[in-house]
């Protein structure tokens, strides 16, 4: 490809990326056209699918590349892109959306919800928005998004929620899933892109991101629960206990398939082979299955594949933009840019920049995951959640409604990620105290602990005497006035 052709392709790719972005905001226009022109309703319904937008315009880019540079150059570009993530999201959506996995996830969520001091409908809602997204750090974000969206769909969205509650729920869900995958270095795509390059391991992620993510996720879920407590209280049956909808051996096999796909998430040949085997197993025991979400999974994969194709040509303007910012500007710039481009692509470009300090690294990744709930395209699992829940939003989630709903939980995440100084000091003092304690001589440590043991024994005795005295006081006769 000549230099002139390369420049033309870059500008064309940027223009088509912008067109695809506008397309995602314009799906309702195509739905209205489908009703106005019934002869072509099928085409307009297709164009009205949010998941079609980026895939469609990626195909236009490939066609333009073939015309400008020839088929060989276009095919070489496609073969140089990595489509593992779209295939993985498809595979994990299909397996995680099966009835046994969903029933098991629902049972675990109910068990946790019973421990909370809230009415049933509120507790189950809080757990689905807090606990399940955090699972994304261990079972990957796409799997967590699929499970959380399906749980919320069946327990709440299917019961006719108010529009305000629907948008608040999907806003918190998208933000919490985006930040919830950062407890580990292998589950969230934005972290995965930089973890090996920057040497970020599990202890680093837990110390740097973990407590902030748990705090922000908990505040977001609790705020939504309390804000809509009156409406949630009217759903007493939400999350009511039901037995697992399949024998335990069938559930165990499904869990094994899901675990295998997650374990081989970077090896498309292996996890796609497992998916094909799973489809055969599900067919053999179809009485324990509902309809597998194959169509939804394929649409999401098409969307993400289009993002991979179009996003691969955006480096020429994204990289200079990032490298020219201060640390604070990088954080807020990454948060804003994530809304219009995939956050994994953003952090990947950042990992290619040489000589950056730790502040830049933290700001880039924290900003990328902070903005991951603002739009459907901001984070790879978002299209999966949109595909599952969109029928309860009249066929498509309003992009501006999602943006407005995601801003409050995003602001909470911004505040949490900027508690770095306070959290760092607390962590440093805790580590210094721990090192001081384990460095004490045994005799000195014993003398140091004796007052605390004596105090604990005294408090325990006082508590026991108080408990014994209470029943006696209640049995004493009351003197007549």
Coordinates of C-alpha atoms in Angstrom, one line a residue, residues 189-459:
X189 CA -9.8 -6.7 28.5
X190 CA -8.4 -3.1 29.3
X191 CA -6.3 -4.6 32.0
X192 CA -5.3 -7.7 30.1
X193 CA -3.9 -5.6 27.3
X194 CA -1.3 -4.0 29.6
X195 CA -0.8 -6.5 32.5
X196 CA 2.1 -8.5 31.0
X197 CA 3.8 -5.4 29.4
X198 CA 3.7 -3.4 32.7
X199 CA 4.2 -6.3 35.1
X200 CA 0.9 -6.0 36.8
X201 CA 0.2 -9.2 38.9
X202 CA -2.6 -10.2 41.2
X203 CA -1.3 -8.6 44.4
X204 CA -0.7 -5.3 42.5
X205 CA -4.3 -5.3 41.1
X206 CA -5.8 -6.1 44.5
X207 CA -3.8 -3.4 46.3
X208 CA -4.1 -0.7 43.6
X209 CA -7.6 -1.3 42.2
X210 CA -9.3 -3.9 44.4
X211 CA -10.6 -1.9 47.4
X212 CA -11.5 1.1 45.3
X213 CA -13.6 -1.1 42.9
X214 CA -15.4 -2.9 45.8
X215 CA -16.1 0.5 47.4
X216 CA -17.4 2.1 44.2
X217 CA -19.5 -1.0 43.1
X218 CA -21.0 -1.2 46.6
X219 CA -21.9 2.5 46.7
X220 CA -23.5 2.4 43.2
X221 CA -25.5 -0.7 43.9
X222 CA -26.7 0.5 47.3
X223 CA -27.6 4.0 46.0
X224 CA -29.8 2.5 43.2
X225 CA -31.4 0.1 45.7
X226 CA -32.2 2.8 48.2
X227 CA -33.3 5.3 45.6
X228 CA -35.9 2.9 44.2
X229 CA -36.7 1.0 47.4
X230 CA -40.4 1.7 47.2
X231 CA -40.7 0.1 43.8
X232 CA -38.4 -2.8 44.6
X233 CA -40.3 -3.6 47.8
X234 CA -43.4 -4.3 45.6
X235 CA -41.5 -7.2 44.0
X236 CA -41.5 -9.7 46.9
X237 CA -41.2 -12.7 44.6
X238 CA -38.0 -11.5 43.0
X239 CA -35.4 -14.0 43.6
X240 CA -37.7 -16.4 45.4
X241 CA -36.1 -19.7 46.1
X242 CA -36.5 -22.3 43.4
X243 CA -34.6 -25.6 43.0
X244 CA -32.0 -26.0 40.3
X245 CA -33.8 -26.6 37.0
X246 CA -31.6 -29.6 36.1
X247 CA -29.9 -32.5 37.9
X248 CA -26.7 -31.7 39.6
X249 CA -24.6 -33.8 37.3
X250 CA -26.0 -31.8 34.3
X251 CA -25.2 -28.5 36.1
X252 CA -21.7 -29.7 36.9
X253 CA -21.0 -30.5 33.2
X254 CA -22.3 -27.0 32.3
X255 CA -20.0 -25.4 34.9
X256 CA -17.1 -27.5 33.5
X257 CA -17.8 -26.2 30.0
X258 CA -18.0 -22.6 31.2
X259 CA -14.8 -23.0 33.2
X260 CA -13.0 -24.5 30.3
X261 CA -14.0 -21.7 27.9
X262 CA -12.9 -19.1 30.5
X263 CA -9.6 -21.0 31.1
X264 CA -8.8 -21.0 27.4
X265 CA -10.2 -17.5 26.7
X266 CA -7.0 -16.6 24.7
X267 CA -7.1 -19.7 22.6
X268 CA -9.9 -19.5 20.1
X269 CA -9.3 -23.0 18.7
X270 CA -9.8 -24.6 22.1
X271 CA -12.7 -22.6 23.4
X272 CA -14.6 -22.8 20.1
X273 CA -14.1 -26.6 20.1
X274 CA -15.6 -26.6 23.6
X275 CA -18.5 -24.5 22.5
X276 CA -19.3 -27.0 19.7
X277 CA -19.1 -29.9 22.1
X278 CA -21.4 -27.9 24.5
X279 CA -24.0 -27.4 21.7
X280 CA -24.1 -31.2 21.1
X281 CA -24.4 -31.8 24.9
X282 CA -27.2 -29.3 25.2
X283 CA -29.0 -30.9 22.3
X284 CA -28.7 -34.3 23.9
X285 CA -30.4 -32.9 27.1
X286 CA -32.6 -30.3 25.6
X287 CA -35.3 -30.9 28.2
X288 CA -33.1 -29.1 30.7
X289 CA -32.5 -26.1 28.3
X290 CA -34.3 -23.0 27.3
X291 CA -33.6 -21.4 23.9
X292 CA -29.9 -20.8 23.7
X293 CA -29.0 -17.2 22.9
X294 CA -27.2 -18.0 19.7
X295 CA -28.7 -15.1 17.7
X296 CA -27.9 -12.6 20.4
X297 CA -24.4 -13.9 20.8
X298 CA -23.7 -13.8 17.0
X299 CA -25.0 -10.2 16.8
X300 CA -22.7 -9.2 19.6
X301 CA -19.7 -10.9 18.0
X302 CA -20.5 -9.1 14.7
X303 CA -20.5 -5.8 16.6
X304 CA -17.2 -6.5 18.4
X305 CA -15.6 -7.8 15.2
X306 CA -16.6 -4.6 13.4
X307 CA -15.1 -2.6 16.3
X308 CA -11.8 -4.6 15.9
X309 CA -11.7 -3.8 12.2
X310 CA -12.5 -0.1 12.4
X311 CA -10.6 0.4 15.6
X312 CA -7.4 -0.9 14.1
X313 CA -7.2 2.2 11.9
X314 CA -7.6 4.7 14.7
X315 CA -4.2 4.5 16.2
X316 CA -2.8 7.4 14.1
X317 CA -4.9 10.0 16.0
X318 CA -5.5 8.3 19.4
X319 CA -1.8 7.7 20.3
X320 CA -0.6 11.3 19.8
X321 CA -3.6 12.5 21.7
X322 CA -2.9 10.3 24.7
X323 CA 0.9 10.9 24.9
X324 CA 0.4 14.7 24.8
X325 CA -1.6 14.7 28.1
X326 CA -0.7 15.2 31.7
X327 CA -1.6 12.4 34.2
X328 CA -4.8 14.0 35.3
X329 CA -5.7 14.8 31.7
X330 CA -4.9 11.2 30.7
X331 CA -7.4 9.9 33.3
X332 CA -10.3 12.2 32.3
X333 CA -9.3 11.9 28.6
X334 CA -9.4 8.1 28.8
X335 CA -12.8 8.3 30.5
X336 CA -14.2 10.4 27.7
X337 CA -12.5 8.6 24.9
X338 CA -13.8 5.3 26.2
X339 CA -17.3 6.5 25.4
X340 CA -16.6 6.6 21.7
X341 CA -14.0 3.7 21.4
X342 CA -13.4 0.4 23.0
X343 CA -11.5 0.8 26.3
X344 CA -9.3 -2.3 25.5
X345 CA -8.1 -0.6 22.3
X346 CA -7.3 2.5 24.3
X347 CA -5.1 0.8 26.9
X348 CA -3.5 -1.3 24.2
X349 CA -2.3 1.9 22.5
X350 CA -1.1 3.2 25.8
X351 CA 1.0 0.0 26.4
X352 CA 2.9 0.8 23.1
X353 CA 4.1 4.1 24.4
X354 CA 7.6 3.9 25.8
X355 CA 9.0 5.7 28.9
X356 CA 5.7 6.4 30.7
X357 CA 5.7 6.6 34.5
X358 CA 3.4 4.7 36.9
X359 CA 1.1 7.7 37.2
X360 CA 0.4 7.6 33.5
X361 CA -0.2 3.8 33.6
X362 CA -2.7 4.0 36.5
X363 CA -4.5 7.0 35.0
X364 CA -4.9 5.4 31.6
X365 CA -6.3 2.1 32.9
X366 CA -8.4 3.6 35.7
X367 CA -9.9 6.1 33.2
X368 CA -10.6 3.5 30.6
X369 CA -12.6 1.3 33.0
X370 CA -14.3 4.3 34.7
X371 CA -15.9 5.3 31.3
X372 CA -16.8 1.8 30.4
X373 CA -20.5 2.2 31.1
X374 CA -21.2 5.4 29.3
X375 CA -22.1 3.9 26.0
X376 CA -22.8 0.5 24.4
X377 CA -19.4 0.5 22.6
X378 CA -17.3 1.6 25.6
X379 CA -16.7 -1.9 27.0
X380 CA -16.7 -5.2 25.2
X381 CA -19.4 -6.9 27.4
X382 CA -21.8 -4.0 27.0
X383 CA -23.3 -5.2 23.7
X384 CA -24.1 -8.5 25.5
X385 CA -26.0 -6.8 28.2
X386 CA -27.8 -4.6 25.7
X387 CA -28.8 -7.6 23.6
X388 CA -30.3 -9.3 26.5
X389 CA -32.2 -6.3 28.0
X390 CA -33.1 -4.3 24.9
X391 CA -36.6 -5.9 24.5
X392 CA -37.6 -4.2 27.7
X393 CA -36.6 -0.8 26.3
X394 CA -38.8 -0.9 23.2
X395 CA -36.3 -2.8 21.1
X396 CA -33.2 -0.6 21.8
X397 CA -31.7 1.3 24.8
X398 CA -31.8 5.0 24.1
X399 CA -28.1 6.0 24.0
X400 CA -28.7 9.4 25.6
X401 CA -30.8 7.7 28.3
X402 CA -28.0 5.3 29.0
X403 CA -25.4 8.1 29.1
X404 CA -27.5 10.0 31.6
X405 CA -28.1 7.0 33.8
X406 CA -24.4 6.0 33.7
X407 CA -23.0 9.4 34.7
X408 CA -23.8 9.2 38.5
X409 CA -22.2 5.8 39.0
X410 CA -19.3 6.9 36.8
X411 CA -18.8 9.9 39.1
X412 CA -18.7 7.6 42.1
X413 CA -16.0 5.5 40.3
X414 CA -14.0 8.7 39.6
X415 CA -14.1 9.6 43.3
X416 CA -13.1 6.1 44.3
X417 CA -10.2 5.9 41.9
X418 CA -9.0 9.3 43.2
X419 CA -8.7 8.0 46.8
X420 CA -5.2 6.9 45.8
X421 CA -3.3 9.0 48.3
X422 CA -5.5 8.2 51.3
X423 CA -5.7 4.5 50.4
X424 CA -1.9 4.3 49.7
X425 CA -1.1 5.8 53.1
X426 CA -3.5 3.4 54.9
X427 CA -2.0 0.5 53.0
X428 CA 1.6 1.6 53.7
X429 CA 0.9 2.0 57.5
X430 CA -0.8 -1.3 57.6
X431 CA 2.1 -3.0 55.9
X432 CA 4.6 -1.2 58.3
X433 CA 2.5 -2.3 61.3
X434 CA 2.5 -5.9 60.0
X435 CA 6.2 -5.9 59.5
X436 CA 6.8 -4.4 62.9
X437 CA 4.7 -7.1 64.6
X438 CA 6.3 -10.1 62.9
X439 CA 9.7 -8.6 63.6
X440 CA 9.1 -8.6 67.4
X441 CA 11.0 -11.0 69.7
X442 CA 8.6 -13.7 71.0
X443 CA 8.9 -12.5 74.7
X444 CA 8.3 -8.9 73.8
X445 CA 5.3 -9.9 71.6
X446 CA 3.9 -11.9 74.5
X447 CA 4.2 -9.0 76.9
X448 CA 2.7 -6.7 74.3
X449 CA -0.3 -9.0 73.8
X450 CA -1.0 -9.6 77.6
X451 CA -3.0 -6.4 78.2
X452 CA -5.2 -7.0 75.2
X453 CA -5.9 -10.6 76.3
X454 CA -6.8 -9.4 79.8
X455 CA -9.0 -6.7 78.4
X456 CA -10.7 -9.2 76.1
X457 CA -11.3 -11.6 79.0
X458 CA -12.7 -8.8 81.2
X459 CA -15.1 -7.7 78.4

